[in-house]
Each structure stands twice: as C-alpha cells, then as structure tokens.
DNA sequence: GCCAGTGATAGTAAAATTACCTAACCAATA
DNA sequence: TATTGGTTAGGTAATTTTACTATCACTGGC
C-alpha cells in the first residue's frame, strides 16, 4: 500500500553529480543546524576547500534556501566575513490538534522552527467534519500570518486515537465522524502538503524531546484529563505500531489472572474515573480528575496521594521492565496537577528506578507543541532530501 | 563511556575519493547481497557506466574481498561473462552461547553466512570462568575448521541475563561468576574481534527474522525451559533498553492492584513453575515444563491447555496493546512442546489479534542460530564500513 | 555436415566532462 | 604590515560517453 516497485538499494552509487549533491546537502544540514554560518565556518564543519565552500554557498543562495544576513563585526584583522542563514520563509510546517470538547488548534512554524502564528477554535464536529474544520482554520491562520498556504510543506495532526497509515483510518477515536474519514487522503488532495497523523500522546512525547535530559530515549506515561496513554520514543523515533495502536495501556487488564466479570483495565484503575473514585473515598472533591489531584496536593492528603502514586508506580514498573528506557516522563493534565508532590510519592514507590522518573519539561500544550516539532523535523528532512540533488 | 569527542555530522561531505568509496561500497553491498554477480549485473544494479563497473570490480579483486568464480555458461550470443563472488574466507563471524546447565556452544560462519563449524561443551562454571571457556572452545573449533582465529572479526555471545554495554556487566544472570566478569573487555583483549553480548531471548528473536512473514517487525514471547522473556524487534533493530534489561516480562507482577504478600510475577504465573503446578492440578506429569506440555498435548488434556493458553494470551494482549507488533511469535522450549495444539488454543483466547500470533519458524537451537546471524550481520556491516574507503 | 558470415554481448581504450583541491592572488582591516 | 575573507587559475581524480576489439551463437550456403 505504501510504495510500489522494488525498494532502492540502501547503498547509493553515482558520479560527480552525486558528489555535488552530497556536499550541498551537507552544507544545508550545517546551515539548518547552526543559525548563522560564514563561509569559513562552513569550511571548518565540512572540511571542504575554500573555493568549493564558496561555490556550494552560492548554489544555496541561488536556490533560495540560504540568504545573506549581513557581515561579521570584524574584531580580527582582515575583511568582515559575510554571514549566511537558512531562508526561514522558504517553506513552512503546520500542526493541528483535534480534541473533544476543546475543538481544534492550528500552528505554523517557519523553516527555522519559529512559530509564526497559532489559533484555536471550538468546533461542533457533528456539524463540521474534522478535515474541513482543520482546512478552514489553517487557511485563516496562514492568511493572518501573511503566509502563502502553498508554501506549507508539511502538516502534522494530533488526534485522540490510533492512526493506521496503511488504511488512512483512525481507530479508538471519540470524535464524531473521525473514524469514517480518510483524513490524509482528503487533506492531501486540498493542500499540497505532506500530511502525517499522530496519536496525541505520541505528539506530546515528541515535545518531551526538548528536554536535553531525555536525549537517550524516553517513555512517556500520559495521565490525561480523560484518557491514559504511553508514548515510546527510543533509539530512532517513535514506536507507533502496525496499526498506530502502540502504547494503548488503557486497554490492558490490570489483573489478567482474575477472571472476574468486571475485568478492570489500567484506564479504569489509573485513569480519570479511578481518580474521581479515589477522591470520593478519601473525601477530596474536584470538578474533574486534575482538580481532584490539585485539591489533594493543596490539602496534603498523603493517603490519597500514596494510593494513587502506588498505582502509577505499578504502571511505570511494567514499562520499565518491558522497555528499560533511560527516562520515564510523567506527563498529562493529572500529572501536572499532581506536580512535584505526586512525583515525589511516585518516586518513593518506584524504588529501584525512581531516579529515572522525571516530570514533563514542556510548558503549555504539549500535544500542540509536539505536533509542531514533529512537522518541523519532517520539513527539514524533506528539504534536505528533495530541494537539492536534482542537477543535470 | 562509548565514544569520545564530538559526534561526526550525520551528513557527510568529501571529494572524488569519497565518490570512489561510495561506489565500491555499493558494489560490495550488491556482491554480498547476490551470491554471484557479473559485471553486467553490477552495472544494472548500480547504474554505473561499463568502464566504471569494470574498474570497481578490479579494485574489489585486488583487495581480496571479491574472487572470480568461473564464467557464465553462455546461452546467448557473445563471450561468456566472468562471474564474481564475495571471498567467503575474507573474514569470519563467530557466535557463542552460555547456558546453565547445558554449558557453552560455539559456531563459526564465513562472510557468506555459511556455518563452517560448531561445537558444544558441558562446562562447570565454578571451575572454569565463562570467558576462558568460550575462548578455549572457540580456538579449538576454529582449529578443527582450519580457520585462522585472527580472521574472526566478530564474536556475538548470547547469555541468560541483561547485558549492560556501558558498564560491560551482565545482570540477572544465574551462571556462576558471570556477573563479576567484564566479558567484552577481557575477550576483546585476547581476540582481535569485535565483541557483542546479547540476551539469549534477544538472540532467539534475531533468529526469527529468518521468517519472511516477520519482515515488518516482530515480538517474541519466549517460553523457555526455565525462564520467560520477551524479544522486541521493531522498526530498526532490537530494543535492548538502557541496561539491556528490556523484555524482562518475568519480573512484572501479574496483579499490581492486589497488594498481597505473595505478589506473583509473570514468571510465577506463566513460567516453568506455573506449568509444573498446573500439571499437578490436572494430573499431568513430566520431568520438566516442556515434558508436561508434551504430555498434555499427547493426552489431549484440553482443560490444562485452555488454562495455560489463557495465561499466555493475557501476556500477548499486554504486548499487543503496548507495542502493536505486526507479528507475535510464540517460541521457546515450552511453546515448541505445545506445538500447533497450544498455538490453536492461544489463538482462540487471543480473539481480535489471534491471526498475528505465529509459531517459531526456527528449527534447532534458536539462541545459537540467532547469535550467529547477529554476528554475521555485524560482520557484513563492519566489512562494508571499514574494508574500503581508506584510499589516498 | 562443414564453414564463413552476421549480429549480439563482454570487455577495454581514449577522450570528454564534472567537481574537487592546491596555490597564487587581490582586497580589506586591525 | 600582517592577517583574514574571498576569487581566480591550473591541476587532479573520478566519472561518463563514444568507439573499438574479441568472443560466441546462430544461420545459411556449399
């Protein structure tokens, strides 16, 4: 379904053109990696000779991928070196989130990763199909930011559900009309952009990559206002699974050896319903699960916190034993409401791997931020792969 | 601990030398991928011009990596094309397994992946340290096969335990002296070879890659004679975890919500002890867990099989929900003893993902085969990376 | 049934192309 | 005046294109 024809060999071959492509790719990579660059710095990074570095740079300027950004303020002898940057407006990355009952958000970033515009809108998905809603808000947002929608090269969408890339369908989604839609196909037809659809927890997991502590790989236990999920980001990239349904801890039975009729899952035992029930048992009130946790922390209800932390630690032990990740991030609205207090209790219960449990390093909407980060990474990869190397 | 200095940029750059290296690498890759190759076939695979293909081939011959293998039996007009092959004796890959109470096995394969020799030996690890035992048997085996031990470029060792590459230590190992050893360091000093140490279940998982059905990724539930384990091989390579302790399902509590004193783990509930206990309860006898299963299958004890299959399916559901793998392989001595019968029962219990559960496709010692496959893959990678490209 | 002619294929040789590197040079600046 | 940024000129190394030779199966006349 994905690709046709035989796959290209993993080891390329070619002639002088390939060499030029390689060197231009390398230069572009360093340019995207370094904010600003002079010819001399490029020379040092790539090891190319002076005339070659010069030539490669002028090719990048011609193609519009690089732009000049003044000259160095020379404090050494000699002329001032010309400074180059990536052309931030060469192409844009967009991200959208779909949530119930919040509606949708859209954000657009330039090639440098700077957010240019964002907007949110409540949507009644029974009245407006999700794909139309995203399209409308994306067009409006790009207009506000003064961005030509045709320059948006990637669009990543975070949805609450499991996206199956092979069939272009979304499973386990509680948004009306979402499971019947072929979202990627329909949006790709309207927009020119490359569309990717991610699970919301996976998007939040990408956002946690901003934490330099988690560079070696991380697993996120997402304790959301409603649902529960796990994001796995180890070695190279997200683990999404065959049908995009990896990390669905919520569907796992807590006690498979008990063949009772109720058969509680981790969602029942650890998710929002469990928090509400635990709150009632301990006399702690709140409108929703995060509120209950905030109240518990405020009141110093250590019995409640111990009980809940024990459950969280049990889930973490499962993840630690199966995946042995360098870091386990506690994230989501409930975890945020629990704050350092909850984290401390969980660490106490986690015993041997407590030091690996860290709080979320993301401020703000992790799902939206992660989706935009993901779209931006994808954009850079695509620019690197396609914008050059189509020489004679 | 692993590398010093700044990492090289992921996008290389270079001059004509690089180009030649690239093309020779490509040729070598195709040569290793294709058993035999003529210049014309190489031309078609790489897209290189005729004289270049010729030149690259003669370089490979000079370096000793390729050898001639006669000429084609021309059934078309024109001269017979010269046929080339990888020089199978250019370098060798070795594998070893350490098991209690079986002792150690050693196997050696040539660059083409053909097994040249293998041997097994019972070892009293309290008398002979594991690293010395491996070294001795490896030297003896290579002597028997007439292979210069210096040409053994990779050695992969499968051990029952979690290998931590950073500290070069093995945890959770029940072989005397194994946890005190720095096995890689000590063997690397004696042998010139590159040493890798794998968990035994992970080695068996590599062996399952031979099954073309599992090309999209697989997870192995290993029901061994003694222990229980999970091998995860998705997207890119094995998931080993920070301390090599990924896949240790045996240590996971079955029912975290029950805070009883016994606190049974999956090992207790699904491993060899559980099989023995279940056998006693159903009046089925056997010397060890596989024997009990074989007896149950022979007697058609469907009550026993249903009960055990229900437990296996519970573990599989956990793996399916967390990892969503394309295939789940049932392997290990217990699973083999249960055969198609057990598989059928498990599939019935697995409901929605039963069709993804497949039997092991490996005949013989999966751990030893996987370790050798792994060593051979590593050998090919290293040859590709190092043998060429050291030009002027 | 034999043997030269024909055409297709394997491989090599020479010239042209492309991109890189070194070395020399010019200009700007502390 | 020495140093640095940048360009120009000439040379090198790898490729490709074009042209050529050698080999071999097939064919058809003798």
XYZ file of C-alpha atoms in Angstrom, chain B residues 48-382:
335
model
C 27.347 2.830 -13.156
C 28.921 3.032 -16.589
C 30.587 -0.017 -18.045
C 34.204 1.037 -17.552
C 33.462 2.153 -14.004
C 31.835 -1.114 -13.070
C 34.872 -2.854 -14.508
C 37.249 -0.683 -12.542
C 35.364 -1.037 -9.279
C 35.328 -4.809 -9.697
C 39.060 -4.988 -10.240
C 39.564 -2.933 -7.079
C 37.450 -5.425 -5.149
C 39.508 -8.275 -6.592
C 42.750 -6.566 -5.630
C 41.583 -6.011 -2.076
C 40.735 -9.682 -1.762
C 37.084 -9.047 -0.969
C 35.894 -10.492 -4.269
C 37.053 -13.579 -6.118
C 36.338 -14.908 -9.585
C 34.045 -17.883 -9.846
C 34.354 -19.058 -13.440
C 32.305 -17.755 -16.311
C 28.690 -17.846 -17.279
C 27.556 -20.765 -19.425
C 26.725 -18.537 -22.346
C 23.427 -19.419 -23.918
C 23.248 -16.081 -25.668
C 25.430 -14.720 -28.371
C 28.663 -13.133 -27.265
C 31.521 -14.007 -24.955
C 30.968 -15.628 -21.581
C 30.861 -13.106 -18.783
C 33.172 -13.509 -15.842
C 31.378 -14.332 -12.590
C 32.376 -12.838 -9.260
C 31.574 -13.725 -5.672
C 32.373 -12.455 -2.243
C 35.503 -14.072 -0.886
C 33.779 -16.165 1.754
C 37.060 -16.676 3.620
C 37.913 -12.992 3.847
C 36.635 -12.839 7.418
C 34.592 -14.943 9.778
C 31.825 -14.398 12.286
C 31.629 -16.387 15.479
C 28.877 -16.927 17.997
C 28.790 -18.465 21.428
C 26.043 -19.335 23.857
C 26.315 -19.697 27.607
C 23.652 -21.692 29.373
C 23.165 -23.479 32.623
C 23.281 -26.466 32.854
C 23.969 -27.038 29.140
C 27.337 -25.339 29.080
C 28.571 -23.475 26.032
C 28.256 -23.763 22.273
C 30.363 -22.115 19.628
C 29.730 -21.711 15.914
C 31.690 -20.047 13.132
C 30.319 -18.746 9.843
C 32.129 -17.331 6.836
C 31.413 -13.997 5.215
C 28.710 -15.597 3.095
C 26.927 -16.766 6.200
C 27.644 -20.447 5.778
C 28.311 -22.262 9.003
C 31.829 -23.673 8.885
C 31.993 -25.418 12.231
C 30.195 -25.708 15.527
C 30.748 -27.465 18.799
C 29.260 -27.752 22.234
C 30.754 -28.499 25.598
C 29.472 -29.001 29.102
C 31.252 -26.665 31.437
C 31.404 -26.459 35.201
C 31.439 -22.681 35.500
C 32.543 -22.858 39.110
C 35.799 -24.405 37.877
C 36.356 -22.577 34.579
C 35.465 -18.895 34.175
C 32.969 -18.362 31.339
C 35.259 -16.142 29.293
C 38.121 -18.670 29.366
C 35.720 -21.460 28.440
C 34.442 -19.546 25.427
C 37.950 -18.651 24.354
C 39.176 -22.229 24.587
C 36.271 -23.739 22.701
C 36.422 -21.026 20.067
C 40.120 -21.682 19.433
C 39.590 -25.418 19.287
C 36.645 -25.049 16.938
C 38.464 -22.753 14.574
C 41.411 -25.135 14.527
C 39.156 -28.030 13.588
C 37.638 -25.964 10.789
C 41.065 -24.845 9.633
C 40.319 -21.195 10.234
C 42.912 -18.700 11.383
C 41.447 -17.255 14.625
C 42.773 -13.829 13.652
C 40.329 -13.759 10.755
C 37.404 -13.968 13.150
C 36.242 -10.371 13.072
C 33.074 -10.521 15.163
C 32.001 -12.602 18.116
C 28.489 -12.388 19.483
C 27.676 -14.112 22.723
C 24.212 -14.984 23.962
C 23.864 -15.117 27.727
C 20.913 -15.626 30.051
C 20.836 -12.169 31.559
C 20.757 -8.468 30.845
C 23.952 -7.148 29.301
C 24.752 -3.555 30.074
C 27.063 -2.314 27.335
C 28.072 0.830 29.230
C 29.496 -0.973 32.223
C 30.249 -4.254 30.440
C 28.415 -6.237 33.067
C 25.703 -8.854 32.978
C 22.784 -8.585 35.361
C 20.160 -11.146 36.325
C 22.495 -13.964 35.292
C 22.339 -17.298 37.061
C 25.700 -18.553 35.818
C 28.431 -18.548 38.459
C 30.962 -15.818 38.018
C 29.180 -14.192 35.096
C 28.094 -11.057 36.893
C 31.596 -10.353 38.235
C 33.171 -10.591 34.781
C 33.984 -7.870 32.279
C 33.406 -10.262 29.432
C 33.693 -7.938 26.441
C 36.793 -6.248 27.757
C 38.525 -9.486 28.605
C 37.687 -11.235 25.336
C 38.471 -8.194 23.211
C 41.932 -8.142 24.744
C 42.565 -11.783 23.830
C 40.864 -11.876 20.470
C 41.113 -9.111 17.922
C 37.412 -9.469 17.218
C 34.615 -7.020 17.958
C 32.559 -8.497 20.780
C 28.850 -8.071 21.332
C 26.911 -9.669 24.122
C 23.198 -10.273 23.838
C 20.435 -11.541 25.987
C 19.526 -15.102 24.955
C 15.931 -14.216 24.192
C 17.081 -11.345 22.018
C 19.372 -13.724 20.142
C 16.457 -16.066 19.547
C 14.483 -13.075 18.325
C 17.118 -12.329 15.720
C 16.797 -15.908 14.512
C 13.084 -15.378 13.903
C 13.958 -12.737 11.328
C 14.607 -15.658 9.013
C 10.855 -15.961 8.750
C 9.863 -13.772 5.789
C 6.398 -13.344 7.316
C 8.001 -11.385 10.135
C 9.759 -8.877 7.886
C 7.642 -5.993 9.142
C 8.794 -6.422 12.714
C 8.120 -8.938 15.404
C 7.850 -9.512 19.109
C 8.807 -12.863 20.554
C 7.286 -14.290 23.688
C 9.882 -16.785 24.798
C 8.573 -19.592 26.997
C 11.843 -21.243 27.888
C 12.515 -24.400 29.815
C 13.312 -22.237 32.828
C 12.751 -18.587 32.197
C 10.390 -16.262 30.469
C 11.293 -13.371 28.243
C 10.223 -11.011 25.510
C 12.245 -10.044 22.454
C 11.288 -6.824 20.699
C 12.481 -6.312 17.135
C 10.557 -3.484 15.532
C 11.336 -0.774 13.025
C 15.071 -0.567 13.358
C 16.682 -3.409 15.236
C 16.402 -4.946 18.622
C 15.101 -2.995 21.562
C 17.616 -3.711 24.274
C 16.977 -0.920 26.736
C 19.310 1.282 28.716
C 20.808 -1.533 30.773
C 19.988 -4.315 28.327
C 17.062 -5.207 30.526
C 14.194 -4.660 28.084
C 11.738 -7.501 27.657
C 12.028 -8.792 31.224
C 8.371 -9.694 31.475
C 9.201 -12.301 34.109
C 9.734 -9.602 36.698
C 6.407 -7.879 36.120
C 3.753 -8.502 38.793
C 0.665 -10.102 37.348
C -1.789 -8.199 39.517
C -0.435 -4.875 40.690
C -3.778 -3.962 42.235
C -3.553 -6.833 44.659
C -1.187 -5.850 47.434
C -0.882 -9.329 48.862
C 2.262 -10.723 50.372
C 2.963 -13.302 47.646
C 2.792 -10.798 44.771
C 3.177 -13.262 41.888
C 5.059 -12.225 38.747
C 4.542 -13.354 35.189
C 7.411 -15.777 35.744
C 5.468 -17.364 38.612
C 2.237 -17.359 36.669
C 3.404 -18.332 33.202
C 6.906 -19.796 33.539
C 8.143 -23.266 34.321
C 6.937 -23.336 37.963
C 3.412 -22.479 36.862
C 3.412 -25.215 34.241
C 4.500 -27.793 36.795
C 1.850 -26.652 39.247
C -0.863 -26.614 36.598
C 0.237 -30.095 35.550
C -0.130 -31.380 39.086
C -3.566 -29.811 39.371
C -4.700 -31.528 36.158
C -2.901 -34.803 36.814
C -0.320 -34.386 34.051
C 3.230 -35.490 34.711
C 6.576 -34.668 33.208
C 10.194 -34.211 34.199
C 10.224 -30.551 33.279
C 7.875 -27.935 31.890
C 8.254 -28.877 28.198
C 7.647 -32.511 29.107
C 4.451 -31.552 30.905
C 3.248 -29.697 27.847
C 4.156 -32.536 25.523
C 2.245 -34.908 27.768
C -0.774 -32.629 27.855
C -0.814 -32.408 24.066
C -0.377 -36.163 23.783
C -3.209 -36.847 26.183
C -5.438 -34.181 24.691
C -5.800 -32.507 28.085
C -7.824 -29.571 26.853
C -8.611 -28.270 30.336
C -4.937 -27.874 31.073
C -4.216 -26.424 27.654
C -7.089 -23.960 27.897
C -5.947 -22.749 31.260
C -2.362 -22.317 30.177
C -3.313 -20.776 26.840
C -5.476 -18.246 28.672
C -2.426 -17.123 30.612
C -0.251 -16.966 27.517
C -2.927 -14.951 25.739
C -3.023 -12.495 28.633
C 0.698 -11.857 28.229
C 0.246 -11.496 24.489
C -2.552 -8.991 24.984
C -0.224 -6.906 27.103
C 2.403 -6.953 24.357
C -0.123 -6.277 21.643
C -1.588 -3.253 23.442
C 1.767 -1.726 24.316
C 3.713 -2.476 21.126
C 1.123 -3.292 18.443
C 3.606 -5.509 16.569
C 2.905 -6.935 13.102
C 3.658 -10.451 14.341
C 3.895 -12.080 17.741
C 6.000 -15.217 17.762
C 5.473 -17.965 20.325
C 8.846 -19.562 20.900
C 10.917 -21.389 23.482
C 11.014 -24.986 24.650
C 7.582 -24.873 26.258
C 5.941 -23.343 23.187
C 7.662 -25.879 20.954
C 6.444 -28.741 23.112
C 2.944 -27.321 22.950
C 3.171 -27.157 19.177
C 0.235 -26.417 16.902
C -2.185 -27.559 19.580
C -1.120 -24.944 22.100
C -0.953 -22.335 19.362
C -4.549 -23.083 18.415
C -5.738 -22.681 21.980
C -3.814 -19.435 22.370
C -5.232 -18.044 19.153
C -8.743 -18.829 20.341
C -8.079 -16.896 23.522
C -6.391 -14.010 21.760
C -9.602 -13.092 19.950
C -9.008 -9.902 17.962
C -5.302 -10.407 17.340
C -5.152 -14.199 17.076
C -4.083 -14.100 13.450
C -0.966 -12.180 14.395
C 0.253 -14.967 16.677
C 2.573 -17.281 14.772
C 4.789 -20.190 15.755
C 8.557 -20.058 15.732
C 9.966 -20.570 12.258
C 13.351 -21.693 13.532
C 14.343 -25.330 13.626
C 17.061 -26.191 16.065
C 18.737 -24.024 18.647
C 17.215 -20.595 18.086
C 19.544 -18.862 20.540
C 22.679 -20.198 18.848
C 21.308 -19.555 15.366
C 20.292 -16.028 16.262
C 23.655 -15.237 17.809
C 25.394 -16.417 14.644
C 23.006 -14.480 12.413
C 23.643 -11.414 14.511
C 27.406 -11.863 14.326
C 27.211 -12.327 10.578
C 25.135 -9.183 10.083
C 27.592 -7.286 12.216
C 30.463 -8.685 10.188
C 28.911 -7.524 6.924
C 28.323 -4.045 8.335
C 31.892 -3.793 9.514
